[in-house]
Coordinates of N, CA and C in Angstrom, one line a residue:
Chain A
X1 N 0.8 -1.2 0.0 CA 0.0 0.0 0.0 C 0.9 1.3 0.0
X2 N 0.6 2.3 -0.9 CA 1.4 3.3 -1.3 C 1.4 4.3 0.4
X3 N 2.2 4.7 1.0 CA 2.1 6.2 1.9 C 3.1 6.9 1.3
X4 N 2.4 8.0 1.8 CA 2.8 9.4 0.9 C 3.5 10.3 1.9
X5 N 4.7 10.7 2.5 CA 5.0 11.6 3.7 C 6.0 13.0 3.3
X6 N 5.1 13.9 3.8 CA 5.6 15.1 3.6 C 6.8 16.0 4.5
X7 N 7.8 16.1 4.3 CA 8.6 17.1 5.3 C 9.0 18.3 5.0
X8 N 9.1 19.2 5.7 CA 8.8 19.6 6.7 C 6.7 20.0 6.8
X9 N 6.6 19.5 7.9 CA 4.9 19.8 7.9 C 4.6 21.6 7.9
X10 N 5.6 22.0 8.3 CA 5.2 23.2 8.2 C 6.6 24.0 8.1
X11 N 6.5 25.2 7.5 CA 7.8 26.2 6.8 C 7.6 27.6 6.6
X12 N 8.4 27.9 7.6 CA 8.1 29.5 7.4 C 10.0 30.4 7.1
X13 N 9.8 31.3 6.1 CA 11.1 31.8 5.3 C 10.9 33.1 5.2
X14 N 11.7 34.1 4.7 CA 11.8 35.7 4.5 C 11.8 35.2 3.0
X15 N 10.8 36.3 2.4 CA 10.6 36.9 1.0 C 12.1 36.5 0.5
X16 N 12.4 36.2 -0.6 CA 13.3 35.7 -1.4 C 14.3 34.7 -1.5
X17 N 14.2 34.2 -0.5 CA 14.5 32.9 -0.1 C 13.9 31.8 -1.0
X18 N 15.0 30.6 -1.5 CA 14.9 29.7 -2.0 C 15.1 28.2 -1.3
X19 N 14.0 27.6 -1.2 CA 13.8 26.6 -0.4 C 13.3 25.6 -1.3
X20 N 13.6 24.1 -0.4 CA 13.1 22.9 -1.1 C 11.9 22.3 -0.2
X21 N 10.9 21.4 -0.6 CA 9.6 20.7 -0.2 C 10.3 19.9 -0.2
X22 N 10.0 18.2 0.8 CA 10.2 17.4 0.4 C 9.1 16.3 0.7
X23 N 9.2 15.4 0.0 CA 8.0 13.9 0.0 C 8.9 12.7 -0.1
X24 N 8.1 11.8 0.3 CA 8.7 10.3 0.0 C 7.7 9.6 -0.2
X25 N 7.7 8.4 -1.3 CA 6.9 7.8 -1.1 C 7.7 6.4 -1.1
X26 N 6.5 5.2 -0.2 CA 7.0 3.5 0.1 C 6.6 3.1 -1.0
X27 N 6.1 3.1 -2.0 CA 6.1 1.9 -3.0 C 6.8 2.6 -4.3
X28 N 8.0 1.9 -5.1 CA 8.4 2.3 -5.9 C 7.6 2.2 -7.5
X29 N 7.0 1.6 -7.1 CA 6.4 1.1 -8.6 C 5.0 2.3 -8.5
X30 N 5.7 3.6 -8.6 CA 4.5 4.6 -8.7 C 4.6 5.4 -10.1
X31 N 3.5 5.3 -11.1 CA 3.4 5.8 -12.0 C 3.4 7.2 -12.7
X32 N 3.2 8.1 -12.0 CA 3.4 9.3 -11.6 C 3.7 10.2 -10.6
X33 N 3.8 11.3 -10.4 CA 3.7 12.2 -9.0 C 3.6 13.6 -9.6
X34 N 2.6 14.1 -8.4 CA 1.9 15.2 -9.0 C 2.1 15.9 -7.9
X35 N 2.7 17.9 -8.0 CA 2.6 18.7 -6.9 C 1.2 19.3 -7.2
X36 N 0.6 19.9 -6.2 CA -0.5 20.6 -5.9 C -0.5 21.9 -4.6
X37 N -0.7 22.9 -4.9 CA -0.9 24.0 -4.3 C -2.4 24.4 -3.5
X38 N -2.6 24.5 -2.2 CA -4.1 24.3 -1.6 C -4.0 25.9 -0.8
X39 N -4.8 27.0 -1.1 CA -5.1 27.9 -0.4 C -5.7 27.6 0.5
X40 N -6.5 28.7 1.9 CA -6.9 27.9 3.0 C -8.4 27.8 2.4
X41 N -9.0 26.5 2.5 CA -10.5 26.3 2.5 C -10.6 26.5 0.7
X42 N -9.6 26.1 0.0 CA -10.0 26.0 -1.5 C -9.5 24.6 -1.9
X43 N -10.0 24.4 -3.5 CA -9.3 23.0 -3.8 C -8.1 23.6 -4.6
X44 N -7.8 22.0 -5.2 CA -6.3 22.1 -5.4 C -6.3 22.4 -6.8
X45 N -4.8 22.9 -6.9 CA -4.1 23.9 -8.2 C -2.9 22.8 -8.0
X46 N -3.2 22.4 -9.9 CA -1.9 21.1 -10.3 C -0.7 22.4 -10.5
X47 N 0.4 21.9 -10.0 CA 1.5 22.9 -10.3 C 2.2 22.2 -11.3
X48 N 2.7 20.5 -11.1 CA 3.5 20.1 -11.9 C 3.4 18.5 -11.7
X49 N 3.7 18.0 -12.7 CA 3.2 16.4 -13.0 C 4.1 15.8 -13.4
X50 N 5.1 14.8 -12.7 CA 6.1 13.7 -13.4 C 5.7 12.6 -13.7
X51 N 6.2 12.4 -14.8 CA 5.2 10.8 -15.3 C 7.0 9.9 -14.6
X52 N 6.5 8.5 -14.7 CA 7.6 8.2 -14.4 C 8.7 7.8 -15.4
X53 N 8.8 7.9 -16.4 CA 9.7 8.1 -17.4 C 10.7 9.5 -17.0
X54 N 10.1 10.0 -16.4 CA 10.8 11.8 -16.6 C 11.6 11.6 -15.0
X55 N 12.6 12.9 -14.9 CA 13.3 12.8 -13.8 C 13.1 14.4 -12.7
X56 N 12.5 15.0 -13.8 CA 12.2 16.7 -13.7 C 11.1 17.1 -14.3
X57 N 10.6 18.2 -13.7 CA 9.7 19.0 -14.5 C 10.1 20.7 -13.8
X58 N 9.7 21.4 -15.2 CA 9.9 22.9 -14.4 C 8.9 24.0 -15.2
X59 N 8.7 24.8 -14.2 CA 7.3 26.3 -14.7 C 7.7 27.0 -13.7
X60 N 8.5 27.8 -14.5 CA 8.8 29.3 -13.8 C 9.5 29.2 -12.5
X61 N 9.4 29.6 -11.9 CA 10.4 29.1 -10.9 C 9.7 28.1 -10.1
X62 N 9.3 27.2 -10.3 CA 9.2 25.4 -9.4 C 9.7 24.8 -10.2
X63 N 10.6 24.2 -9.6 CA 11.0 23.2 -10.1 C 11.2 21.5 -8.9
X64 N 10.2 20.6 -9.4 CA 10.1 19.1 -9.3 C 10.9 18.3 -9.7
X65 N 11.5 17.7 -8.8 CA 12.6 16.4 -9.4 C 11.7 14.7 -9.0
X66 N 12.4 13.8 -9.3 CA 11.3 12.3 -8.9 C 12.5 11.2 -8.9
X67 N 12.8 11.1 -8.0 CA 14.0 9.9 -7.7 C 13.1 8.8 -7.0
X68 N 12.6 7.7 -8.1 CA 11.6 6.2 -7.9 C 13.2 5.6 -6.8
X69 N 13.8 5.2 -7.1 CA 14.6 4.3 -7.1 C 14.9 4.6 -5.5
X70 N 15.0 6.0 -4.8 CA 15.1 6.2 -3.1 C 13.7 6.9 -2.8
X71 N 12.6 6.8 -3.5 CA 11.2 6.9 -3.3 C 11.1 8.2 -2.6
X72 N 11.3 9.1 -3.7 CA 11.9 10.6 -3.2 C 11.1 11.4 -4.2
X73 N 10.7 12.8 -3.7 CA 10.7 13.6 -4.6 C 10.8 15.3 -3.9
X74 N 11.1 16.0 -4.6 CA 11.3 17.4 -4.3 C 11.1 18.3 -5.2
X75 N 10.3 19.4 -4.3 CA 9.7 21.1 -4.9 C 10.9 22.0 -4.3
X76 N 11.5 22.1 -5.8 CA 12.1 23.6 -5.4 C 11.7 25.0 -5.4
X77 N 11.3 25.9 -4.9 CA 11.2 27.1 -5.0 C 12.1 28.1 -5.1
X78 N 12.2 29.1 -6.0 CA 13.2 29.7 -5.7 C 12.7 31.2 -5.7
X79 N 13.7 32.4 -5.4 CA 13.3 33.6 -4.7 C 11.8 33.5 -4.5
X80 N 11.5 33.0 -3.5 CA 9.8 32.7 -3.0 C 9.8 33.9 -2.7
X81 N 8.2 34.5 -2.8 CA 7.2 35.6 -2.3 C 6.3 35.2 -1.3
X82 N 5.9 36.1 -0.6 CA 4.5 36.0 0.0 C 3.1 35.6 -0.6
X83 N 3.0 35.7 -1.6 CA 2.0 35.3 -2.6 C 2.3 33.8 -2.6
X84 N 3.5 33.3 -2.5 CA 3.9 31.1 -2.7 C 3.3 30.6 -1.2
X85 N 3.0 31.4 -0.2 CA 2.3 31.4 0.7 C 1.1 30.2 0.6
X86 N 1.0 28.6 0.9 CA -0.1 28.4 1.2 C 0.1 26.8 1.2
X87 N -0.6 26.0 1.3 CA -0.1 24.5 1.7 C 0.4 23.6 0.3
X88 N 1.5 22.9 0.4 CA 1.9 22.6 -1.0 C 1.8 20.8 -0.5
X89 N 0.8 20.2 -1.6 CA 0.7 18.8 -1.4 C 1.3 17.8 -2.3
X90 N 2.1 16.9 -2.3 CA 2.7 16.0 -3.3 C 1.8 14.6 -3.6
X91 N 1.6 13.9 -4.3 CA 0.5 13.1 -4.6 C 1.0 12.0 -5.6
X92 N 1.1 10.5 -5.4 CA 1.5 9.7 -6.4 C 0.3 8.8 -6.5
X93 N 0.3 8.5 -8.5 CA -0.6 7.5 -8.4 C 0.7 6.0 -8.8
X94 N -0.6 5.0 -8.5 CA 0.0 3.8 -8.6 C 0.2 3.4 -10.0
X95 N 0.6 1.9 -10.7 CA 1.3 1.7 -11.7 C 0.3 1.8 -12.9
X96 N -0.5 2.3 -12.6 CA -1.6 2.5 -14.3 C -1.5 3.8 -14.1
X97 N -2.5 4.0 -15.3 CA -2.9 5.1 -15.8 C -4.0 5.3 -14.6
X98 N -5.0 5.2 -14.2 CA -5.3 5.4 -13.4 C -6.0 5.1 -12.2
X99 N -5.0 4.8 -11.4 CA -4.4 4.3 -10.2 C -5.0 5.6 -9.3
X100 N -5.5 5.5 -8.1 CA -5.8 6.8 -7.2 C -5.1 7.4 -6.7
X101 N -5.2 8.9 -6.5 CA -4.0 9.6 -6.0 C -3.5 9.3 -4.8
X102 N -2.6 9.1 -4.0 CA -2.3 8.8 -2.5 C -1.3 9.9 -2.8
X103 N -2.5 10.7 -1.2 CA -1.7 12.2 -1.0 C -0.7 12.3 0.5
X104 N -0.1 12.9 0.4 CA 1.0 13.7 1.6 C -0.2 14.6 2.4
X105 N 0.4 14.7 3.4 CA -0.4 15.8 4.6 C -0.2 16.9 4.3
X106 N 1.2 17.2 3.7 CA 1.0 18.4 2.8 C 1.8 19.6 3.7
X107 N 2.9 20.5 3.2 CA 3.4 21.7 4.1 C 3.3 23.0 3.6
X108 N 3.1 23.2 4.9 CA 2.1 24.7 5.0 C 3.2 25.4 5.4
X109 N 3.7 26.4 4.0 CA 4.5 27.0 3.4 C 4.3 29.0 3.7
X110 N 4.9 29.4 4.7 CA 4.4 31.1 5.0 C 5.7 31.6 4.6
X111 N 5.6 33.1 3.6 CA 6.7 33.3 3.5 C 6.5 34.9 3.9
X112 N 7.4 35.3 4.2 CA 7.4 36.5 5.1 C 8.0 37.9 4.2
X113 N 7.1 38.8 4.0 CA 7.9 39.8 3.7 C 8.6 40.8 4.3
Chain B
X1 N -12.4 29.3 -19.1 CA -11.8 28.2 -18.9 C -12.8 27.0 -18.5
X2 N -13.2 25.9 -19.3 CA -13.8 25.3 -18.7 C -13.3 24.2 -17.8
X3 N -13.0 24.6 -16.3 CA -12.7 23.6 -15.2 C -13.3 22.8 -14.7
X4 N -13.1 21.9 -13.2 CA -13.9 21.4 -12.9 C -15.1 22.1 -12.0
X5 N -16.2 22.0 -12.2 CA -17.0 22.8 -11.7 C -17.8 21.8 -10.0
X6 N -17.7 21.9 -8.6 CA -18.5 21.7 -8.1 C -19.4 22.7 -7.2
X7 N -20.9 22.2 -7.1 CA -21.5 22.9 -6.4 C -22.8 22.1 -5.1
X8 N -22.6 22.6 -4.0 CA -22.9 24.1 -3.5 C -20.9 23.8 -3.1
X9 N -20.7 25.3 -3.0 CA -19.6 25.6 -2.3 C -19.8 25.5 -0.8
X10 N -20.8 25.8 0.0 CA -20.6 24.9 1.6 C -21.7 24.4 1.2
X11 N -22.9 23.9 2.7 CA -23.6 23.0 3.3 C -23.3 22.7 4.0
X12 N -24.7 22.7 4.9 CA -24.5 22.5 6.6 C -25.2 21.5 6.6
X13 N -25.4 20.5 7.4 CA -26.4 19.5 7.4 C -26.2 19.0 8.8
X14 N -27.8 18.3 9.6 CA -27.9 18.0 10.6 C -27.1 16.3 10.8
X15 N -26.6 15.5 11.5 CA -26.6 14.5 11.8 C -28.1 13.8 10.9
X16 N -27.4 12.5 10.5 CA -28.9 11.8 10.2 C -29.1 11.8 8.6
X17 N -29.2 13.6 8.3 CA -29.4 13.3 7.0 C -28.7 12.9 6.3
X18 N -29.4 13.2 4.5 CA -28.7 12.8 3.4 C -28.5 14.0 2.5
X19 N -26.9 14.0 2.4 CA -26.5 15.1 1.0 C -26.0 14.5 -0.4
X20 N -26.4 15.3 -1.4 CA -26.0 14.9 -2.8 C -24.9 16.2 -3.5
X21 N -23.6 16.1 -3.4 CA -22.6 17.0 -3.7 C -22.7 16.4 -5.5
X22 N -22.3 17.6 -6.5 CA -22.4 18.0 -7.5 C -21.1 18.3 -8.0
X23 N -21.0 17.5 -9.4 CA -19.4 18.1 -10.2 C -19.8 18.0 -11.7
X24 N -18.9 19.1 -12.4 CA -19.0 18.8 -13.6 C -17.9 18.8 -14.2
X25 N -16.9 17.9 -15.1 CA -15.5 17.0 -15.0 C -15.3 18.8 -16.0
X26 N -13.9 18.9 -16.1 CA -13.0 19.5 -17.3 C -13.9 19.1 -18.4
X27 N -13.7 20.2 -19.7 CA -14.1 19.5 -20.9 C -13.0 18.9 -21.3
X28 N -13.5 17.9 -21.8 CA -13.2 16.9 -22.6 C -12.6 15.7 -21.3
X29 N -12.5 15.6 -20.6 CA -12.2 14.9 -19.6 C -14.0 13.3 -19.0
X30 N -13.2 12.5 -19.0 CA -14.3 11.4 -18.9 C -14.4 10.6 -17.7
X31 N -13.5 10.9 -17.0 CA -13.4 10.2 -15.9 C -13.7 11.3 -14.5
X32 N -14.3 11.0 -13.7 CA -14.3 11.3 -12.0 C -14.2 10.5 -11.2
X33 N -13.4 11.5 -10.2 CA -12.9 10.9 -9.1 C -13.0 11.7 -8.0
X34 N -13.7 10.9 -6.8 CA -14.0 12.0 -5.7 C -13.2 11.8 -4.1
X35 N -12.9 12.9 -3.5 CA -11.8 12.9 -2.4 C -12.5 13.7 -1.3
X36 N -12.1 12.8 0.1 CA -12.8 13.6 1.0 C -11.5 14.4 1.6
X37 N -11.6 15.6 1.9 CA -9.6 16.2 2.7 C -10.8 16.5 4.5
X38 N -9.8 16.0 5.5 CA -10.9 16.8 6.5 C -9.5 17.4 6.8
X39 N -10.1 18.7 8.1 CA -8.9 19.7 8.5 C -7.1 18.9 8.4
X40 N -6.5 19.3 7.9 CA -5.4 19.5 8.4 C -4.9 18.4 7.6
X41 N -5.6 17.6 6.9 CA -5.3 15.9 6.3 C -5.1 16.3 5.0
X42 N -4.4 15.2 4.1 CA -4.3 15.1 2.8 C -5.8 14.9 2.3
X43 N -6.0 14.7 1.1 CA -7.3 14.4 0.5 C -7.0 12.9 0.6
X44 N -8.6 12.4 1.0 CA -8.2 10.6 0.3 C -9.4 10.0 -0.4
X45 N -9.0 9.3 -0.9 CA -9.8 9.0 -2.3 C -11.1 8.2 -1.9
X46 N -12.0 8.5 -2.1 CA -13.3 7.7 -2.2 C -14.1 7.0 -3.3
X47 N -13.8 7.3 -4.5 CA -14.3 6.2 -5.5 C -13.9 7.5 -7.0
X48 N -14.4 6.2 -7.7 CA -14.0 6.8 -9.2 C -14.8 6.2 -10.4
X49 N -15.5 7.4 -10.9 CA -16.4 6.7 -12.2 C -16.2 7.0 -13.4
X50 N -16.4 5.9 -14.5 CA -16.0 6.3 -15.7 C -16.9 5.2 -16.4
X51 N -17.1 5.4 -17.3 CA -18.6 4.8 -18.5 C -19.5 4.6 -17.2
X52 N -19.7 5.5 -16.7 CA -21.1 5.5 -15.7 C -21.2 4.2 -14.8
X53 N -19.9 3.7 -14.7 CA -19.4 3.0 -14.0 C -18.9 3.3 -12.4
X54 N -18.7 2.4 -11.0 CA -18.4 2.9 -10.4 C -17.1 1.9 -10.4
X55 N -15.6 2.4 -11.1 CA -14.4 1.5 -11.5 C -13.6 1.4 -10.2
X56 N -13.5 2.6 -9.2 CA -12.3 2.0 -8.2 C -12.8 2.4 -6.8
X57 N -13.0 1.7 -5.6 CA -13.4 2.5 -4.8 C -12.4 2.3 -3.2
X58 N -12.1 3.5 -2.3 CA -11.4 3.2 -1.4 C -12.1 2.9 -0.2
X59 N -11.7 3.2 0.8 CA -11.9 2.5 1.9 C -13.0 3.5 2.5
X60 N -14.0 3.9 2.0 CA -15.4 4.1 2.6 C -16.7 3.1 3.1
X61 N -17.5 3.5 3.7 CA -18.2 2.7 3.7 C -19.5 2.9 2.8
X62 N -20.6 2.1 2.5 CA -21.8 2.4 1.3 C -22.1 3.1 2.0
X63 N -22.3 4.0 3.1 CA -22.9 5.3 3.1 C -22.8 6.3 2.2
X64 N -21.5 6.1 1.5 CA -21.1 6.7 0.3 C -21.3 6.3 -0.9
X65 N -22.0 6.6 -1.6 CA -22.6 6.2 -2.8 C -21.6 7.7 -4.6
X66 N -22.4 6.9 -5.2 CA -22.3 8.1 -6.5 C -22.6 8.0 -7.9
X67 N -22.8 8.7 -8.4 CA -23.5 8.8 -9.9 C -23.1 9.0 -11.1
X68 N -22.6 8.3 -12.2 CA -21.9 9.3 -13.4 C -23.2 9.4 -14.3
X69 N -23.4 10.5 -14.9 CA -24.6 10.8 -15.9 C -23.6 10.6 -17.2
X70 N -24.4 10.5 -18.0 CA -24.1 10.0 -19.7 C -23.3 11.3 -20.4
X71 N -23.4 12.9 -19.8 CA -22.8 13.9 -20.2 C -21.3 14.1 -19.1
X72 N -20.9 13.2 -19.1 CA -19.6 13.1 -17.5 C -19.7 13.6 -16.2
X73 N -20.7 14.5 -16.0 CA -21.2 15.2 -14.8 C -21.2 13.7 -14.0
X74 N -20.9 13.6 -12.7 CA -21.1 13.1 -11.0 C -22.0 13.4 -9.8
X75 N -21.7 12.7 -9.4 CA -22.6 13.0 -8.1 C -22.2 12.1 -7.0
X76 N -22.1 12.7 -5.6 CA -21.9 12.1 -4.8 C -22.9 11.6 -3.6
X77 N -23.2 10.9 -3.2 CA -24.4 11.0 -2.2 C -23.7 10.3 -0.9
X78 N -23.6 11.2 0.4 CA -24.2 10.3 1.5 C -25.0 10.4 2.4
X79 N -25.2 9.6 2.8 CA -26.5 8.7 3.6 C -25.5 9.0 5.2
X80 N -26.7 9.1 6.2 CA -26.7 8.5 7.4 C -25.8 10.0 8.1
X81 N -25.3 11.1 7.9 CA -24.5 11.9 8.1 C -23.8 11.5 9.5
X82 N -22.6 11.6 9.9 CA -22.0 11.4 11.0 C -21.5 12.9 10.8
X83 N -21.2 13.4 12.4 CA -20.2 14.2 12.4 C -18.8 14.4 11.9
X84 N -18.8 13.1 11.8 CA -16.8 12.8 11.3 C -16.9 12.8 9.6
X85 N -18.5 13.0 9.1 CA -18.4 13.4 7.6 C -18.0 14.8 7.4
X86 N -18.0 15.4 8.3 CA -17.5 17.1 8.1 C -16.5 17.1 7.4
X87 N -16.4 17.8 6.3 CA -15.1 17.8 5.4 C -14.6 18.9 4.6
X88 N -13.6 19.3 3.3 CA -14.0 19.3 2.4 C -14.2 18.6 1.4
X89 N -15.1 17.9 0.6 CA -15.1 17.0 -0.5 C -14.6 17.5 -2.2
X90 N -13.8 16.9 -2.7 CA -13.6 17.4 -3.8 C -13.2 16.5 -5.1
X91 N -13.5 17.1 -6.2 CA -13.7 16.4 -7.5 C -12.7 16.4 -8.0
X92 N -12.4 15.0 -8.9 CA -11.0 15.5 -10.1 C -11.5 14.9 -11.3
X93 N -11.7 15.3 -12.4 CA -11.2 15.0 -13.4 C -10.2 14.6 -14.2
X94 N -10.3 13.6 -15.7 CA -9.4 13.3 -15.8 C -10.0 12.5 -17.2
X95 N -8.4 12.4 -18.1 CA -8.5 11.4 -19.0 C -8.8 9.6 -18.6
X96 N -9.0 8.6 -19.4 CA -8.9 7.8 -18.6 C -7.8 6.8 -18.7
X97 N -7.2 7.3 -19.4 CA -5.6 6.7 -19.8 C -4.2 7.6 -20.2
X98 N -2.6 7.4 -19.6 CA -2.4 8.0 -20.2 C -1.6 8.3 -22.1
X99 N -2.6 7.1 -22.6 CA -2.3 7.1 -24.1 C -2.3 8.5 -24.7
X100 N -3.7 9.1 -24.7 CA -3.9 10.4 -24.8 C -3.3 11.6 -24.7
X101 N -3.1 11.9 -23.6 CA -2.1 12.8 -23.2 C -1.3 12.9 -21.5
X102 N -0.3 13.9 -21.4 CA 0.0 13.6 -20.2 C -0.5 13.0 -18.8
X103 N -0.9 12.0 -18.2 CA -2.0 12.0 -17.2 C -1.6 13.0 -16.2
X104 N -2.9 13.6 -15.4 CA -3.0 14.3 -15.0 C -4.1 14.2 -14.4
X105 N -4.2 14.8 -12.9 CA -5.8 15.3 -12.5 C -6.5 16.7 -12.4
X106 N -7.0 17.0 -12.7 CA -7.8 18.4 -12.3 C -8.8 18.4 -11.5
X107 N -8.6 19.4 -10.7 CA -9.4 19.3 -9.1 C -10.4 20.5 -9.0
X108 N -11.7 20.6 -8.6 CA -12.2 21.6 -8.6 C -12.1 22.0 -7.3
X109 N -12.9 23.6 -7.2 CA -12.7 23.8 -5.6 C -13.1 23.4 -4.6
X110 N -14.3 22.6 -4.3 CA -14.7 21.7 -3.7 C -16.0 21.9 -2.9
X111 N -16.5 21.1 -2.0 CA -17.7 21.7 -1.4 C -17.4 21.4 -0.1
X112 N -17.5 22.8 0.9 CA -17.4 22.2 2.3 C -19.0 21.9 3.3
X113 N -18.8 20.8 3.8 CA -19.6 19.8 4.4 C -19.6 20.3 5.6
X114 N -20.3 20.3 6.6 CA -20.4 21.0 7.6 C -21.4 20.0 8.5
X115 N -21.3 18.6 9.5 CA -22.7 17.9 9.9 C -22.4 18.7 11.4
X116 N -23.8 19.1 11.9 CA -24.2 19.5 12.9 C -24.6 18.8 13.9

């Protein structure tokens, strides 16, 4: 059974500061992984989607990496704003196409100006 | 932009009753899939329909039910309200393979549940 664990649960940084998210997941045989952004009491905003063929993905300044092999993956942010402000969730599905998402608790990201 | 659309955006409901939460998938998107998130938790998956099928379902109990209509629209229904249904629930859309194009889900903003 896939778990999904997010660290740091919670992260607070000064405006322009470049920081990493991190996730792991236990089952290697995961077919994708997907970041998502959650304001408070809204749903989620896909930020970025690794199939597992890929090693990276990038949009503007996030950048997602996906290491299967140490059941890893990581959101970089770089010169972060106040506005990147808000819970960032990591989410893998299993070995099909579609396999259900098993989500992270998700870190709740404040950045300070 | 046509997203995923659900509605009502809250709902309060007493213990006991029954609610029917509403989604309408991305266009061109054929599949749904619905997620309960309560405070502070990840979302977790409660079932998934596609050819008006109910194809995957997690670890809920039938108090949870749901509907695909022939136009991809969903519906969620449950039965029996507990307080520990207080949530927010939310929809994703989606291709149903990734032959097509990149897989991916799209998530609308969700409905929050409120049992009293």
């Amino acid at each position: 059974k896939q778990e999904v664990t997010q660290i740091p649960a919670a992260l607070s940084v000064p405006e322009g500061e470049n920081l990493v998210l991190n996730c792991s997941f236990t089952d290697s045989a995961i077919y994708n992984l997907q970041w998502f952004r959650q304001d408070p009491g809204k749903g989620l905003t896909s930020l970025l989607l690794i199939q597992s063929s890929q090693r990276e993905q990038t949009s503007g300044r996030l950048n997602a990496s996906l290491d299967k092999s140490s059941g890893r993956s990581t959101l970089y942010i770089a010169a972060s704003q106040p506005g990147d402000s808000a819970t960032y969730l990591c989410a893998g599905a299993g070995n099909s196409g579609n396999t259900p998402l098993v989500f992270g608790k998700g870190t709740r990201l404040s950045v300070i100006a | 932009d046509a997203g995923v659309t659900q509605s009502p955006t809250h709902l309060i409901k007493t213990r006991g009753q029954q609610v029917t939460l509403r989604c309408s998938p991305k266009s061109g998107h054929d599949t749904v899939s619905w997620y309960q998130q309560a405070l502070g938790q990840g979302p977790q998956f409660i079932f998934q329909y596609y050819e008006e099928e109910e194809r995957q379902r997690g670890n809920f109990p039938d108090r949870f039910s749901g509907h695909q209509f022939p136009n991809y629209s969903s519906e969620l229904n449950v039965n029996a309200l507990l307080l520990g249904d207080s949530a927010l629930y939310l929809c994703a859309s989606s291709l149903p393979g990734p032959a097509t194009e990149p897989y991916g889900y799209t998530f609308g903003s969700g409905t929050r549940l409120t049992v009293v």
